[in-house]
Amino acid sequence: MATRSYTSRRELEEYHFSPFVTVLAPLVLIFLQAYLPKVFPRLLILDLPLIAVIFFSVSRRSPIAGSLTGAAIGLFQDLLTHQPIGVNGMAKTVIGYAASSIGVQVDVENLTTRILMNFAFSLLQSVLLFLINRNLLGVHGYKTQWVHELIRAGINTGVAIPLFLVLDRFKQHE
């Protein structure tokens, strides 16, 4: 006779990371984001902290943890850029919440899902940054070239997939 388990999918596939990886990986990506474009200006198109937010949020599958991860990474990114403090923090908090909420419902280990998620969240962040700058900060000269944002989403997705594979090696089950 087959037995049924009433353990939820969230309880079965929730991952944890050592405190060292939890702190070091996002910090490395934030510092690379801050300093690589100074040496190679074309790398401004990348958003490595966004990739970290998406990865850690979907892996933990907790909307609260995803929101806190997004807020912390976004605020730290704001400290190292010339943007007003909180702009990336707000956008990445929303991304962290949404990514972790989707992580509960969808198989986020699937390559196709990862590609779609990264592309969609990169575009969502562009929309959020546009809205925050235009509506909350009142920067009426803030313009976005949406074709550039599509290209940016594609490049960030292309960088995210191999980075996810590297970070997957540090996942720990409870």
PDB file of C-alpha atoms in Angstrom:
ATOM      1  CA  MET A   1       0.000   0.000   0.000  1.00  0.00           C
ATOM      2  CA  ALA A   2       1.371   3.386  -1.010  1.00  0.00           C
ATOM      3  CA  THR A   3       1.728   5.965   1.687  1.00  0.00           C
ATOM      4  CA  ARG A   4       1.283   9.646   1.193  1.00  0.00           C
ATOM      5  CA  SER A   5       3.443  12.252   2.740  1.00  0.00           C
ATOM      6  CA  TYR A   6       1.880  15.544   3.640  1.00  0.00           C
ATOM      7  CA  THR A   7       5.187  17.345   3.634  1.00  0.00           C
ATOM      8  CA  SER A   8       4.945  20.386   1.430  1.00  0.00           C
ATOM      9  CA  ARG A   9       7.249  20.941  -1.516  1.00  0.00           C
ATOM     10  CA  ARG A  10       8.628  23.994   0.271  1.00  0.00           C
ATOM     11  CA  GLU A  11       9.764  21.883   3.221  1.00  0.00           C
ATOM     12  CA  LEU A  12      11.390  19.314   0.946  1.00  0.00           C
ATOM     13  CA  GLU A  13      13.429  21.635  -1.248  1.00  0.00           C
ATOM     14  CA  GLU A  14      14.363  24.586   0.933  1.00  0.00           C
ATOM     15  CA  TYR A  15      18.105  25.183   0.891  1.00  0.00           C
ATOM     16  CA  HIS A  16      20.430  26.865   3.318  1.00  0.00           C
ATOM     17  CA  PHE A  17      23.898  28.286   2.946  1.00  0.00           C
ATOM     18  CA  SER A  18      26.752  28.610   5.358  1.00  0.00           C
ATOM     19  CA  PRO A  19      27.009  32.099   6.870  1.00  0.00           C
ATOM     20  CA  PHE A  20      30.308  32.495   5.037  1.00  0.00           C
ATOM     21  CA  VAL A  21      28.686  31.934   1.615  1.00  0.00           C
ATOM     22  CA  THR A  22      25.588  33.939   2.549  1.00  0.00           C
ATOM     23  CA  VAL A  23      27.708  37.016   3.244  1.00  0.00           C
ATOM     24  CA  LEU A  24      30.710  36.547   0.975  1.00  0.00           C
ATOM     25  CA  ALA A  25      28.994  35.718  -2.342  1.00  0.00           C
ATOM     26  CA  PRO A  26      26.757  38.830  -2.419  1.00  0.00           C
ATOM     27  CA  LEU A  27      29.616  41.041  -1.197  1.00  0.00           C
ATOM     28  CA  VAL A  28      31.919  39.800  -3.947  1.00  0.00           C
ATOM     29  CA  LEU A  29      29.230  40.398  -6.573  1.00  0.00           C
ATOM     30  CA  ILE A  30      28.470  43.882  -5.218  1.00  0.00           C
ATOM     31  CA  PHE A  31      32.150  44.858  -5.231  1.00  0.00           C
ATOM     32  CA  LEU A  32      32.596  43.452  -8.742  1.00  0.00           C
ATOM     33  CA  GLN A  33      29.555  45.483  -9.810  1.00  0.00           C
ATOM     34  CA  ALA A  34      31.032  48.626  -8.302  1.00  0.00           C
ATOM     35  CA  TYR A  35      34.589  48.300  -9.581  1.00  0.00           C
ATOM     36  CA  LEU A  36      34.605  46.307 -12.838  1.00  0.00           C
ATOM     37  CA  PRO A  37      32.773  49.016 -14.850  1.00  0.00           C
ATOM     38  CA  LYS A  38      35.475  51.507 -13.834  1.00  0.00           C
ATOM     39  CA  VAL A  39      38.058  49.345 -15.588  1.00  0.00           C
ATOM     40  CA  PHE A  40      35.760  48.004 -18.323  1.00  0.00           C
ATOM     41  CA  PRO A  41      32.960  50.561 -18.905  1.00  0.00           C
ATOM     42  CA  ARG A  42      30.976  48.159 -21.099  1.00  0.00           C
ATOM     43  CA  LEU A  43      30.305  46.019 -18.019  1.00  0.00           C
ATOM     44  CA  LEU A  44      27.903  48.682 -16.729  1.00  0.00           C
ATOM     45  CA  ILE A  45      25.219  46.637 -18.451  1.00  0.00           C
ATOM     46  CA  LEU A  46      25.605  43.865 -15.851  1.00  0.00           C
ATOM     47  CA  ASP A  47      23.701  43.794 -12.580  1.00  0.00           C
ATOM     48  CA  LEU A  48      25.489  41.179 -10.497  1.00  0.00           C
ATOM     49  CA  PRO A  49      23.720  42.095  -7.224  1.00  0.00           C
ATOM     50  CA  LEU A  50      20.375  41.404  -8.914  1.00  0.00           C
ATOM     51  CA  ILE A  51      21.609  37.928  -9.821  1.00  0.00           C
ATOM     52  CA  ALA A  52      22.577  37.346  -6.176  1.00  0.00           C
ATOM     53  CA  VAL A  53      19.142  38.476  -4.982  1.00  0.00           C
ATOM     54  CA  ILE A  54      17.365  36.165  -7.407  1.00  0.00           C
ATOM     55  CA  PHE A  55      19.556  33.162  -6.589  1.00  0.00           C
ATOM     56  CA  PHE A  56      19.392  33.415  -2.813  1.00  0.00           C
ATOM     57  CA  SER A  57      15.684  34.288  -2.816  1.00  0.00           C
ATOM     58  CA  VAL A  58      14.561  31.358  -4.941  1.00  0.00           C
ATOM     59  CA  SER A  59      16.851  28.967  -3.080  1.00  0.00           C
ATOM     60  CA  ARG A  60      15.519  29.868   0.348  1.00  0.00           C
ATOM     61  CA  ARG A  61      11.870  30.006  -0.732  1.00  0.00           C
ATOM     62  CA  SER A  62      10.881  32.354   2.052  1.00  0.00           C
ATOM     63  CA  PRO A  63       9.290  35.688   1.073  1.00  0.00           C
ATOM     64  CA  ILE A  64      10.547  37.308   4.271  1.00  0.00           C
ATOM     65  CA  ALA A  65      14.103  36.095   3.730  1.00  0.00           C
ATOM     66  CA  GLY A  66      13.890  37.095   0.057  1.00  0.00           C
ATOM     67  CA  SER A  67      12.719  40.588   0.946  1.00  0.00           C
ATOM     68  CA  LEU A  68      15.457  41.034   3.541  1.00  0.00           C
ATOM     69  CA  THR A  69      18.085  39.683   1.151  1.00  0.00           C
ATOM     70  CA  GLY A  70      16.944  42.059  -1.579  1.00  0.00           C
ATOM     71  CA  ALA A  71      16.859  45.033   0.785  1.00  0.00           C
ATOM     72  CA  ALA A  72      20.318  44.360   2.218  1.00  0.00           C
ATOM     73  CA  ILE A  73      21.974  43.759  -1.144  1.00  0.00           C
ATOM     74  CA  GLY A  74      20.192  46.720  -2.764  1.00  0.00           C
ATOM     75  CA  LEU A  75      21.068  49.143   0.036  1.00  0.00           C
ATOM     76  CA  PHE A  76      24.682  48.037   0.056  1.00  0.00           C
ATOM     77  CA  GLN A  77      24.768  48.488  -3.719  1.00  0.00           C
ATOM     78  CA  ASP A  78      23.374  52.012  -3.267  1.00  0.00           C
ATOM     79  CA  LEU A  79      26.216  52.828  -0.893  1.00  0.00           C
ATOM     80  CA  LEU A  80      28.753  52.032  -3.615  1.00  0.00           C
ATOM     81  CA  THR A  81      27.012  53.831  -6.474  1.00  0.00           C
ATOM     82  CA  HIS A  82      26.009  57.406  -7.131  1.00  0.00           C
ATOM     83  CA  GLN A  83      22.290  56.718  -6.803  1.00  0.00           C
ATOM     84  CA  PRO A  84      20.234  57.992  -3.885  1.00  0.00           C
ATOM     85  CA  ILE A  85      20.257  55.559  -0.974  1.00  0.00           C
ATOM     86  CA  GLY A  86      17.272  53.237  -1.197  1.00  0.00           C
ATOM     87  CA  VAL A  87      16.590  53.184  -4.932  1.00  0.00           C
ATOM     88  CA  ASN A  88      18.160  49.768  -5.523  1.00  0.00           C
ATOM     89  CA  GLY A  89      17.074  48.724  -2.041  1.00  0.00           C
ATOM     90  CA  MET A  90      13.404  49.227  -2.885  1.00  0.00           C
ATOM     91  CA  ALA A  91      13.634  47.579  -6.303  1.00  0.00           C
ATOM     92  CA  LYS A  92      15.594  44.581  -5.069  1.00  0.00           C
ATOM     93  CA  THR A  93      13.284  44.120  -2.075  1.00  0.00           C
ATOM     94  CA  VAL A  94      10.360  43.681  -4.464  1.00  0.00           C
ATOM     95  CA  ILE A  95      12.444  41.343  -6.649  1.00  0.00           C
ATOM     96  CA  GLY A  96      13.507  39.280  -3.606  1.00  0.00           C
ATOM     97  CA  TYR A  97       9.932  38.942  -2.413  1.00  0.00           C
ATOM     98  CA  ALA A  98       8.625  37.991  -5.861  1.00  0.00           C
ATOM     99  CA  ALA A  99      11.474  35.560  -6.565  1.00  0.00           C
ATOM    100  CA  SER A 100      11.065  33.720  -3.281  1.00  0.00           C
ATOM    101  CA  SER A 101       7.292  33.591  -3.703  1.00  0.00           C
ATOM    102  CA  ILE A 102       7.699  32.070  -7.149  1.00  0.00           C
ATOM    103  CA  GLY A 103      10.342  29.714  -5.763  1.00  0.00           C
ATOM    104  CA  VAL A 104       7.700  28.151  -3.523  1.00  0.00           C
ATOM    105  CA  GLN A 105       5.404  27.389  -6.463  1.00  0.00           C
ATOM    106  CA  VAL A 106       7.720  26.575  -9.381  1.00  0.00           C
ATOM    107  CA  ASP A 107      10.629  24.197  -9.965  1.00  0.00           C
ATOM    108  CA  VAL A 108      13.450  26.715  -9.919  1.00  0.00           C
ATOM    109  CA  GLU A 109      16.148  24.108 -10.576  1.00  0.00           C
ATOM    110  CA  ASN A 110      14.983  23.780 -14.187  1.00  0.00           C
ATOM    111  CA  LEU A 111      17.232  25.603 -16.672  1.00  0.00           C
ATOM    112  CA  THR A 112      14.305  27.008 -18.673  1.00  0.00           C
ATOM    113  CA  THR A 113      12.699  28.348 -15.512  1.00  0.00           C
ATOM    114  CA  ARG A 114      15.950  29.981 -14.473  1.00  0.00           C
ATOM    115  CA  ILE A 115      16.332  31.650 -17.858  1.00  0.00           C
ATOM    116  CA  LEU A 116      12.767  32.976 -17.862  1.00  0.00           C
ATOM    117  CA  MET A 117      12.984  34.097 -14.235  1.00  0.00           C
ATOM    118  CA  ASN A 118      16.235  35.993 -14.673  1.00  0.00           C
ATOM    119  CA  PHE A 119      15.051  37.670 -17.860  1.00  0.00           C
ATOM    120  CA  ALA A 120      11.685  38.658 -16.378  1.00  0.00           C
ATOM    121  CA  PHE A 121      13.144  39.905 -13.082  1.00  0.00           C
ATOM    122  CA  SER A 122      15.767  41.939 -14.914  1.00  0.00           C
ATOM    123  CA  LEU A 123      13.009  43.643 -16.892  1.00  0.00           C
ATOM    124  CA  LEU A 124      10.914  44.076 -13.745  1.00  0.00           C
ATOM    125  CA  GLN A 125      13.822  45.777 -12.027  1.00  0.00           C
ATOM    126  CA  SER A 126      14.174  48.173 -14.984  1.00  0.00           C
ATOM    127  CA  VAL A 127      10.488  49.052 -14.676  1.00  0.00           C
ATOM    128  CA  LEU A 128      10.777  49.488 -10.901  1.00  0.00           C
ATOM    129  CA  LEU A 129      13.853  51.719 -11.202  1.00  0.00           C
ATOM    130  CA  PHE A 130      12.058  53.806 -13.809  1.00  0.00           C
ATOM    131  CA  LEU A 131       8.984  54.185 -11.587  1.00  0.00           C
ATOM    132  CA  ILE A 132      11.003  54.933  -8.454  1.00  0.00           C
ATOM    133  CA  ASN A 133      13.069  57.602 -10.209  1.00  0.00           C
ATOM    134  CA  ARG A 134      10.160  59.199 -12.043  1.00  0.00           C
ATOM    135  CA  ASN A 135       7.396  58.982  -9.456  1.00  0.00           C
ATOM    136  CA  LEU A 136       9.046  58.797  -6.043  1.00  0.00           C
ATOM    137  CA  LEU A 137      12.127  60.931  -6.646  1.00  0.00           C
ATOM    138  CA  GLY A 138      10.517  63.224  -9.219  1.00  0.00           C
ATOM    139  CA  VAL A 139      13.380  62.926 -11.713  1.00  0.00           C
ATOM    140  CA  HIS A 140      11.414  63.855 -14.824  1.00  0.00           C
ATOM    141  CA  GLY A 141      14.514  63.714 -17.013  1.00  0.00           C
ATOM    142  CA  TYR A 142      14.988  60.031 -16.183  1.00  0.00           C
ATOM    143  CA  LYS A 143      14.539  58.149 -19.415  1.00  0.00           C
ATOM    144  CA  THR A 144      14.839  54.485 -20.208  1.00  0.00           C
ATOM    145  CA  GLN A 145      15.642  52.987 -23.577  1.00  0.00           C
ATOM    146  CA  TRP A 146      13.576  49.826 -23.516  1.00  0.00           C
ATOM    147  CA  VAL A 147      15.504  48.120 -26.316  1.00  0.00           C
ATOM    148  CA  HIS A 148      18.641  48.583 -24.211  1.00  0.00           C
ATOM    149  CA  GLU A 149      16.811  47.117 -21.219  1.00  0.00           C
ATOM    150  CA  LEU A 150      15.851  44.035 -23.266  1.00  0.00           C
ATOM    151  CA  ILE A 151      19.484  43.578 -24.262  1.00  0.00           C
ATOM    152  CA  ARG A 152      20.530  44.118 -20.653  1.00  0.00           C
ATOM    153  CA  ALA A 153      18.065  41.473 -19.483  1.00  0.00           C
ATOM    154  CA  GLY A 154      19.456  39.021 -22.025  1.00  0.00           C
ATOM    155  CA  ILE A 155      23.075  39.668 -21.014  1.00  0.00           C
ATOM    156  CA  ASN A 156      22.270  39.428 -17.307  1.00  0.00           C
ATOM    157  CA  THR A 157      20.473  36.144 -17.948  1.00  0.00           C
ATOM    158  CA  GLY A 158      23.472  34.847 -19.869  1.00  0.00           C
ATOM    159  CA  VAL A 159      25.756  35.678 -16.942  1.00  0.00           C
ATOM    160  CA  ALA A 160      23.302  34.421 -14.314  1.00  0.00           C
ATOM    161  CA  ILE A 161      23.002  30.850 -15.579  1.00  0.00           C
ATOM    162  CA  PRO A 162      26.677  29.859 -15.154  1.00  0.00           C
ATOM    163  CA  LEU A 163      26.829  31.844 -11.913  1.00  0.00           C
ATOM    164  CA  PHE A 164      23.818  29.910 -10.605  1.00  0.00           C
ATOM    165  CA  LEU A 165      25.606  26.646 -11.433  1.00  0.00           C
ATOM    166  CA  VAL A 166      28.633  27.756  -9.407  1.00  0.00           C
ATOM    167  CA  LEU A 167      26.499  28.901  -6.462  1.00  0.00           C
ATOM    168  CA  ASP A 168      24.477  25.661  -6.575  1.00  0.00           C
ATOM    169  CA  ARG A 169      27.546  23.849  -5.276  1.00  0.00           C
ATOM    170  CA  PHE A 170      27.228  25.680  -1.958  1.00  0.00           C
ATOM    171  CA  LYS A 171      23.632  24.675  -1.259  1.00  0.00           C
ATOM    172  CA  GLN A 172      23.049  22.728   1.925  1.00  0.00           C
ATOM    173  CA  HIS A 173      19.990  20.732   2.889  1.00  0.00           C
ATOM    174  CA  GLU A 174      18.697  21.187   6.401  1.00  0.00           C
TER     175      GLU A 174
END
